[in-house]
Amino acid sequence: MDATSSNSSDPARPVLEAPDMARVLTRIAHEIVERAKGADDVVLLGIPTRGVFLARRLAAKLEEITGRPVPVGSLDITMHRDDLRLRPARALARTEIPGDGIDGRLVILVDDVLFSGRTIRAALDALGDIGRPRAVQLAVLVDRGHRELPIRADYVGKNLPTSLRETVKVQLTEEDGRDSVLLGVRSDALRTGPSAEPGAAGRTVPATGEN
């Protein structure tokens, strides 16, 4: 989905650029080491697509800090989503669990944008099919608010208050050729004018990662 509007007078604006993203990921990595008392049993699982790239970057930073490699993988949540009947069929992503598994480990789920919390609920369900970690935490690059479930992030790169008329799009070099976080206006909000504030229906076409 495109976070930029079709109206040139309302372009998406960057709220994080590449240097900012590098700094917040470094900060999150240090917070993980501090809270996990060295991160000895940490496993990072990224939620496709951009959460996987962020998890790999966090793993590299954790290795720089601790001097030890940190297991990293990916967790496909497609079949656990609660909107399967509402959206067209989608291709399955890959689940890759590090060789030592997740049983008894501290699993940190990594995603790009935390919005309603429904993606994370699906991730917890998917995780339960794989093993039994001793604890599960959540790291996100951006928390934009508007939670619909009692879910919060343990590590947040940037808290970004938004309205439901706005979109948040994360761009990563691995997928998009650049690093940035863009804040824009929903195209349907532009068409309907300032008096239209979407409610729950505003979730039906979220920007990338906004769940």
PDB file of C-alpha atoms in Angstrom:
ATOM      1  CA  MET A   1       0.000   0.000   0.000  1.00  0.00           C
ATOM      2  CA  ASP A   2       1.140   3.526  -0.712  1.00  0.00           C
ATOM      3  CA  ALA A   3       1.436   5.952   2.182  1.00  0.00           C
ATOM      4  CA  THR A   4       1.668   8.906  -0.189  1.00  0.00           C
ATOM      5  CA  SER A   5      -1.535  10.583  -1.257  1.00  0.00           C
ATOM      6  CA  SER A   6      -2.647  11.069  -4.826  1.00  0.00           C
ATOM      7  CA  ASN A   7      -2.908  14.781  -4.129  1.00  0.00           C
ATOM      8  CA  SER A   8       0.440  16.484  -4.627  1.00  0.00           C
ATOM      9  CA  SER A   9      -0.485  19.079  -1.999  1.00  0.00           C
ATOM     10  CA  ASP A  10      -0.647  16.337   0.636  1.00  0.00           C
ATOM     11  CA  PRO A  11       2.524  14.272   0.166  1.00  0.00           C
ATOM     12  CA  ALA A  12       3.706  11.743   2.685  1.00  0.00           C
ATOM     13  CA  ARG A  13       6.410  13.233   4.867  1.00  0.00           C
ATOM     14  CA  PRO A  14       9.360  11.403   6.391  1.00  0.00           C
ATOM     15  CA  VAL A  15       9.306  11.067  10.176  1.00  0.00           C
ATOM     16  CA  LEU A  16      12.373   8.819  10.320  1.00  0.00           C
ATOM     17  CA  GLU A  17      15.284   8.673   7.902  1.00  0.00           C
ATOM     18  CA  ALA A  18      18.113   6.144   7.619  1.00  0.00           C
ATOM     19  CA  PRO A  19      20.344   7.652  10.371  1.00  0.00           C
ATOM     20  CA  ASP A  20      17.365   7.878  12.745  1.00  0.00           C
ATOM     21  CA  MET A  21      16.429   4.256  12.101  1.00  0.00           C
ATOM     22  CA  ALA A  22      19.994   3.103  12.729  1.00  0.00           C
ATOM     23  CA  ARG A  23      20.031   4.973  16.042  1.00  0.00           C
ATOM     24  CA  VAL A  24      16.711   3.604  17.291  1.00  0.00           C
ATOM     25  CA  LEU A  25      17.673   0.037  16.377  1.00  0.00           C
ATOM     26  CA  THR A  26      20.927   0.466  18.283  1.00  0.00           C
ATOM     27  CA  ARG A  27      18.971   1.769  21.279  1.00  0.00           C
ATOM     28  CA  ILE A  28      16.527  -1.150  21.123  1.00  0.00           C
ATOM     29  CA  ALA A  29      19.436  -3.599  20.971  1.00  0.00           C
ATOM     30  CA  HIS A  30      20.974  -2.076  24.124  1.00  0.00           C
ATOM     31  CA  GLU A  31      17.585  -2.190  25.867  1.00  0.00           C
ATOM     32  CA  ILE A  32      17.239  -5.874  24.988  1.00  0.00           C
ATOM     33  CA  VAL A  33      20.684  -6.657  26.411  1.00  0.00           C
ATOM     34  CA  GLU A  34      19.864  -4.767  29.602  1.00  0.00           C
ATOM     35  CA  ARG A  35      16.424  -6.301  30.155  1.00  0.00           C
ATOM     36  CA  ALA A  36      17.473  -9.804  29.090  1.00  0.00           C
ATOM     37  CA  LYS A  37      20.612  -9.653  31.253  1.00  0.00           C
ATOM     38  CA  GLY A  38      22.984 -10.260  28.375  1.00  0.00           C
ATOM     39  CA  ALA A  39      20.593 -11.763  25.805  1.00  0.00           C
ATOM     40  CA  ASP A  40      22.064 -15.251  26.243  1.00  0.00           C
ATOM     41  CA  ASP A  41      18.796 -17.054  25.467  1.00  0.00           C
ATOM     42  CA  VAL A  42      17.199 -14.514  23.119  1.00  0.00           C
ATOM     43  CA  VAL A  43      15.696 -15.628  19.800  1.00  0.00           C
ATOM     44  CA  LEU A  44      14.501 -12.961  17.360  1.00  0.00           C
ATOM     45  CA  LEU A  45      11.581 -13.813  15.062  1.00  0.00           C
ATOM     46  CA  GLY A  46      10.607 -11.249  12.440  1.00  0.00           C
ATOM     47  CA  ILE A  47       7.069 -10.988  11.088  1.00  0.00           C
ATOM     48  CA  PRO A  48       7.206 -10.889   7.264  1.00  0.00           C
ATOM     49  CA  THR A  49       8.029  -8.927   5.394  1.00  0.00           C
ATOM     50  CA  ARG A  50       9.809  -5.948   6.869  1.00  0.00           C
ATOM     51  CA  GLY A  51       9.834  -7.348  10.379  1.00  0.00           C
ATOM     52  CA  VAL A  52      12.217 -10.045   9.144  1.00  0.00           C
ATOM     53  CA  PHE A  53      14.703  -7.481   7.853  1.00  0.00           C
ATOM     54  CA  LEU A  54      14.463  -5.519  11.106  1.00  0.00           C
ATOM     55  CA  ALA A  55      15.035  -8.706  13.119  1.00  0.00           C
ATOM     56  CA  ARG A  56      18.195  -9.425  11.136  1.00  0.00           C
ATOM     57  CA  ARG A  57      19.465  -5.907  11.727  1.00  0.00           C
ATOM     58  CA  LEU A  58      18.748  -6.205  15.441  1.00  0.00           C
ATOM     59  CA  ALA A  59      20.552  -9.552  15.551  1.00  0.00           C
ATOM     60  CA  ALA A  60      23.629  -7.956  13.969  1.00  0.00           C
ATOM     61  CA  LYS A  61      23.583  -5.117  16.503  1.00  0.00           C
ATOM     62  CA  LEU A  62      23.152  -7.547  19.392  1.00  0.00           C
ATOM     63  CA  GLU A  63      26.150  -9.513  18.171  1.00  0.00           C
ATOM     64  CA  GLU A  64      28.188  -6.293  18.049  1.00  0.00           C
ATOM     65  CA  ILE A  65      27.233  -5.553  21.655  1.00  0.00           C
ATOM     66  CA  THR A  66      27.547  -9.024  23.185  1.00  0.00           C
ATOM     67  CA  GLY A  67      30.137 -10.605  20.918  1.00  0.00           C
ATOM     68  CA  ARG A  68      27.840 -13.611  20.413  1.00  0.00           C
ATOM     69  CA  PRO A  69      25.597 -14.508  17.477  1.00  0.00           C
ATOM     70  CA  VAL A  70      21.883 -14.220  18.241  1.00  0.00           C
ATOM     71  CA  PRO A  71      19.507 -16.732  16.603  1.00  0.00           C
ATOM     72  CA  VAL A  72      17.126 -15.024  14.178  1.00  0.00           C
ATOM     73  CA  GLY A  73      14.283 -16.347  12.052  1.00  0.00           C
ATOM     74  CA  SER A  74      10.860 -15.502  10.650  1.00  0.00           C
ATOM     75  CA  LEU A  75       7.291 -16.308  11.665  1.00  0.00           C
ATOM     76  CA  ASP A  76       4.519 -16.480   9.068  1.00  0.00           C
ATOM     77  CA  ILE A  77       1.145 -15.515  10.556  1.00  0.00           C
ATOM     78  CA  THR A  78      -1.028 -15.760   7.431  1.00  0.00           C
ATOM     79  CA  MET A  79      -3.213 -18.688   8.476  1.00  0.00           C
ATOM     80  CA  HIS A  80      -3.741 -17.249  11.952  1.00  0.00           C
ATOM     81  CA  ARG A  81      -5.089 -13.861  10.854  1.00  0.00           C
ATOM     82  CA  ASP A  82      -8.654 -13.019  11.866  1.00  0.00           C
ATOM     83  CA  ASP A  83      -9.441 -11.304   8.563  1.00  0.00           C
ATOM     84  CA  LEU A  84      -8.924 -14.230   6.183  1.00  0.00           C
ATOM     85  CA  ARG A  85     -12.595 -14.194   5.206  1.00  0.00           C
ATOM     86  CA  LEU A  86     -12.537 -10.449   4.568  1.00  0.00           C
ATOM     87  CA  ARG A  87      -9.502 -10.244   2.289  1.00  0.00           C
ATOM     88  CA  PRO A  88      -8.465 -11.954  -0.930  1.00  0.00           C
ATOM     89  CA  ALA A  89      -6.302 -15.050  -0.581  1.00  0.00           C
ATOM     90  CA  ARG A  90      -2.683 -14.181   0.054  1.00  0.00           C
ATOM     91  CA  ALA A  91       0.518 -16.088  -0.488  1.00  0.00           C
ATOM     92  CA  LEU A  92       2.101 -17.756   2.498  1.00  0.00           C
ATOM     93  CA  ALA A  93       5.342 -16.291   3.777  1.00  0.00           C
ATOM     94  CA  ARG A  94       8.139 -18.390   5.254  1.00  0.00           C
ATOM     95  CA  THR A  95       8.512 -19.537   8.826  1.00  0.00           C
ATOM     96  CA  GLU A  96      12.141 -20.188   9.699  1.00  0.00           C
ATOM     97  CA  ILE A  97      12.947 -21.244  13.250  1.00  0.00           C
ATOM     98  CA  PRO A  98      16.605 -21.353  14.360  1.00  0.00           C
ATOM     99  CA  GLY A  99      18.037 -24.825  14.810  1.00  0.00           C
ATOM    100  CA  ASP A 100      17.854 -24.871  18.609  1.00  0.00           C
ATOM    101  CA  GLY A 101      14.156 -24.016  18.520  1.00  0.00           C
ATOM    102  CA  ILE A 102      12.293 -21.713  20.889  1.00  0.00           C
ATOM    103  CA  ASP A 103      11.439 -23.953  23.858  1.00  0.00           C
ATOM    104  CA  GLY A 104      12.562 -22.322  27.086  1.00  0.00           C
ATOM    105  CA  ARG A 105      13.982 -19.310  25.239  1.00  0.00           C
ATOM    106  CA  LEU A 106      13.090 -15.622  25.351  1.00  0.00           C
ATOM    107  CA  VAL A 107      11.450 -14.999  21.984  1.00  0.00           C
ATOM    108  CA  ILE A 108      11.306 -11.407  20.788  1.00  0.00           C
ATOM    109  CA  LEU A 109       8.845 -10.827  17.963  1.00  0.00           C
ATOM    110  CA  VAL A 110       9.924  -8.031  15.627  1.00  0.00           C
ATOM    111  CA  ASP A 111       7.599  -6.005  13.403  1.00  0.00           C
ATOM    112  CA  ASP A 112       7.705  -2.669  11.633  1.00  0.00           C
ATOM    113  CA  VAL A 113       4.458  -0.956  12.711  1.00  0.00           C
ATOM    114  CA  LEU A 114       2.204  -1.703  15.684  1.00  0.00           C
ATOM    115  CA  PHE A 115      -1.360  -0.574  15.049  1.00  0.00           C
ATOM    116  CA  SER A 116      -4.471  -2.530  16.066  1.00  0.00           C
ATOM    117  CA  GLY A 117      -2.515  -5.396  17.639  1.00  0.00           C
ATOM    118  CA  ARG A 118      -4.228  -8.052  15.516  1.00  0.00           C
ATOM    119  CA  THR A 119      -1.037  -9.028  13.688  1.00  0.00           C
ATOM    120  CA  ILE A 120       0.683  -9.674  17.013  1.00  0.00           C
ATOM    121  CA  ARG A 121      -2.276 -11.719  18.286  1.00  0.00           C
ATOM    122  CA  ALA A 122      -1.930 -13.863  15.157  1.00  0.00           C
ATOM    123  CA  ALA A 123       1.827 -14.136  15.749  1.00  0.00           C
ATOM    124  CA  LEU A 124       1.253 -15.400  19.285  1.00  0.00           C
ATOM    125  CA  ASP A 125      -1.115 -18.048  17.947  1.00  0.00           C
ATOM    126  CA  ALA A 126       1.415 -19.081  15.306  1.00  0.00           C
ATOM    127  CA  LEU A 127       4.144 -19.227  17.937  1.00  0.00           C
ATOM    128  CA  GLY A 128       2.044 -21.582  20.054  1.00  0.00           C
ATOM    129  CA  ASP A 129       2.022 -24.076  17.181  1.00  0.00           C
ATOM    130  CA  ILE A 130       5.830 -24.197  17.152  1.00  0.00           C
ATOM    131  CA  GLY A 131       6.953 -24.444  20.760  1.00  0.00           C
ATOM    132  CA  ARG A 132       6.825 -23.091  24.268  1.00  0.00           C
ATOM    133  CA  PRO A 133       9.162 -20.162  24.933  1.00  0.00           C
ATOM    134  CA  ARG A 134       9.804 -19.126  28.524  1.00  0.00           C
ATOM    135  CA  ALA A 135       8.644 -15.610  27.639  1.00  0.00           C
ATOM    136  CA  VAL A 136       7.612 -13.576  24.607  1.00  0.00           C
ATOM    137  CA  GLN A 137       8.385  -9.898  24.053  1.00  0.00           C
ATOM    138  CA  LEU A 138       7.657  -7.497  21.204  1.00  0.00           C
ATOM    139  CA  ALA A 139       9.917  -4.994  19.455  1.00  0.00           C
ATOM    140  CA  VAL A 140       8.533  -2.579  16.862  1.00  0.00           C
ATOM    141  CA  LEU A 141      10.052   0.230  14.875  1.00  0.00           C
ATOM    142  CA  VAL A 142       6.908   2.412  15.115  1.00  0.00           C
ATOM    143  CA  ASP A 143       3.923   2.358  17.477  1.00  0.00           C
ATOM    144  CA  ARG A 144       1.156   4.450  15.931  1.00  0.00           C
ATOM    145  CA  GLY A 145      -1.522   3.778  18.549  1.00  0.00           C
ATOM    146  CA  HIS A 146      -5.189   2.818  17.920  1.00  0.00           C
ATOM    147  CA  ARG A 147      -4.975  -0.549  19.655  1.00  0.00           C
ATOM    148  CA  GLU A 148      -7.988  -2.854  19.383  1.00  0.00           C
ATOM    149  CA  LEU A 149      -6.531  -5.599  21.579  1.00  0.00           C
ATOM    150  CA  PRO A 150      -4.683  -5.439  24.941  1.00  0.00           C
ATOM    151  CA  ILE A 151      -1.240  -5.701  23.357  1.00  0.00           C
ATOM    152  CA  ARG A 152       1.746  -3.432  23.898  1.00  0.00           C
ATOM    153  CA  ALA A 153       5.323  -3.379  22.701  1.00  0.00           C
ATOM    154  CA  ASP A 154       8.247  -3.946  25.069  1.00  0.00           C
ATOM    155  CA  TYR A 155      10.677  -2.082  22.785  1.00  0.00           C
ATOM    156  CA  VAL A 156       9.580   0.841  20.591  1.00  0.00           C
ATOM    157  CA  GLY A 157      11.732   2.757  18.143  1.00  0.00           C
ATOM    158  CA  LYS A 158       9.319   5.694  17.864  1.00  0.00           C
ATOM    159  CA  ASN A 159       5.885   6.410  19.304  1.00  0.00           C
ATOM    160  CA  LEU A 160       4.008   8.191  16.523  1.00  0.00           C
ATOM    161  CA  PRO A 161       0.553   9.535  17.424  1.00  0.00           C
ATOM    162  CA  THR A 162      -1.672   9.339  14.351  1.00  0.00           C
ATOM    163  CA  SER A 163      -5.265   9.710  13.310  1.00  0.00           C
ATOM    164  CA  LEU A 164      -7.127   6.967  11.456  1.00  0.00           C
ATOM    165  CA  ARG A 165      -7.045   9.252   8.413  1.00  0.00           C
ATOM    166  CA  GLU A 166      -3.274   8.857   8.261  1.00  0.00           C
ATOM    167  CA  THR A 167      -1.039   6.072   6.986  1.00  0.00           C
ATOM    168  CA  VAL A 168       2.376   4.967   8.143  1.00  0.00           C
ATOM    169  CA  LYS A 169       4.689   3.296   5.657  1.00  0.00           C
ATOM    170  CA  VAL A 170       8.038   1.794   6.554  1.00  0.00           C
ATOM    171  CA  GLN A 171      10.597   1.543   3.776  1.00  0.00           C
ATOM    172  CA  LEU A 172      13.687  -0.626   4.175  1.00  0.00           C
ATOM    173  CA  THR A 173      16.677  -0.859   1.871  1.00  0.00           C
ATOM    174  CA  GLU A 174      16.339  -4.637   1.572  1.00  0.00           C
ATOM    175  CA  GLU A 175      12.816  -4.346   0.159  1.00  0.00           C
ATOM    176  CA  ASP A 176      12.363  -0.757  -1.016  1.00  0.00           C
ATOM    177  CA  GLY A 177      15.833   0.535  -1.819  1.00  0.00           C
ATOM    178  CA  ARG A 178      15.851   3.111   1.001  1.00  0.00           C
ATOM    179  CA  ASP A 179      15.322   3.450   4.751  1.00  0.00           C
ATOM    180  CA  SER A 180      12.537   5.747   5.879  1.00  0.00           C
ATOM    181  CA  VAL A 181       9.245   5.973   7.723  1.00  0.00           C
ATOM    182  CA  LEU A 182       6.604   8.026   5.908  1.00  0.00           C
ATOM    183  CA  LEU A 183       3.477   9.598   7.379  1.00  0.00           C
ATOM    184  CA  GLY A 184       0.742  10.324   4.857  1.00  0.00           C
ATOM    185  CA  VAL A 185      -3.012  10.696   4.433  1.00  0.00           C
ATOM    186  CA  ARG A 186      -5.325   7.910   3.309  1.00  0.00           C
ATOM    187  CA  SER A 187      -6.429   8.387  -0.280  1.00  0.00           C
ATOM    188  CA  ASP A 188     -10.083   7.748   0.636  1.00  0.00           C
ATOM    189  CA  ALA A 189      -9.853  10.420   3.340  1.00  0.00           C
ATOM    190  CA  LEU A 190      -8.663  12.888   0.715  1.00  0.00           C
ATOM    191  CA  ARG A 191     -11.593  12.012  -1.542  1.00  0.00           C
ATOM    192  CA  THR A 192     -14.237  12.273   1.155  1.00  0.00           C
ATOM    193  CA  GLY A 193     -12.860  15.436   2.729  1.00  0.00           C
ATOM    194  CA  PRO A 194     -11.916  16.457   6.246  1.00  0.00           C
ATOM    195  CA  SER A 195     -15.294  15.601   7.794  1.00  0.00           C
ATOM    196  CA  ALA A 196     -14.890  11.865   7.163  1.00  0.00           C
ATOM    197  CA  GLU A 197     -13.069  10.123   9.990  1.00  0.00           C
ATOM    198  CA  PRO A 198     -12.960   6.375   9.285  1.00  0.00           C
ATOM    199  CA  GLY A 199     -13.762   4.034  12.128  1.00  0.00           C
ATOM    200  CA  ALA A 200     -13.051   0.314  12.272  1.00  0.00           C
ATOM    201  CA  ALA A 201     -13.457   0.163   8.498  1.00  0.00           C
ATOM    202  CA  GLY A 202     -10.282   2.181   8.321  1.00  0.00           C
ATOM    203  CA  ARG A 203      -8.393  -1.064   8.995  1.00  0.00           C
ATOM    204  CA  THR A 204      -9.564  -2.808   5.854  1.00  0.00           C
ATOM    205  CA  VAL A 205      -6.790  -1.373   3.677  1.00  0.00           C
ATOM    206  CA  PRO A 206      -3.958  -0.529   6.065  1.00  0.00           C
ATOM    207  CA  ALA A 207      -0.530   0.549   4.964  1.00  0.00           C
ATOM    208  CA  THR A 208       2.278  -1.978   5.108  1.00  0.00           C
ATOM    209  CA  GLY A 209       2.699  -3.492   8.542  1.00  0.00           C
ATOM    210  CA  GLU A 210      -0.132  -1.515  10.131  1.00  0.00           C
ATOM    211  CA  ASN A 211      -1.917  -4.215  12.103  1.00  0.00           C
TER     212      ASN A 211
END
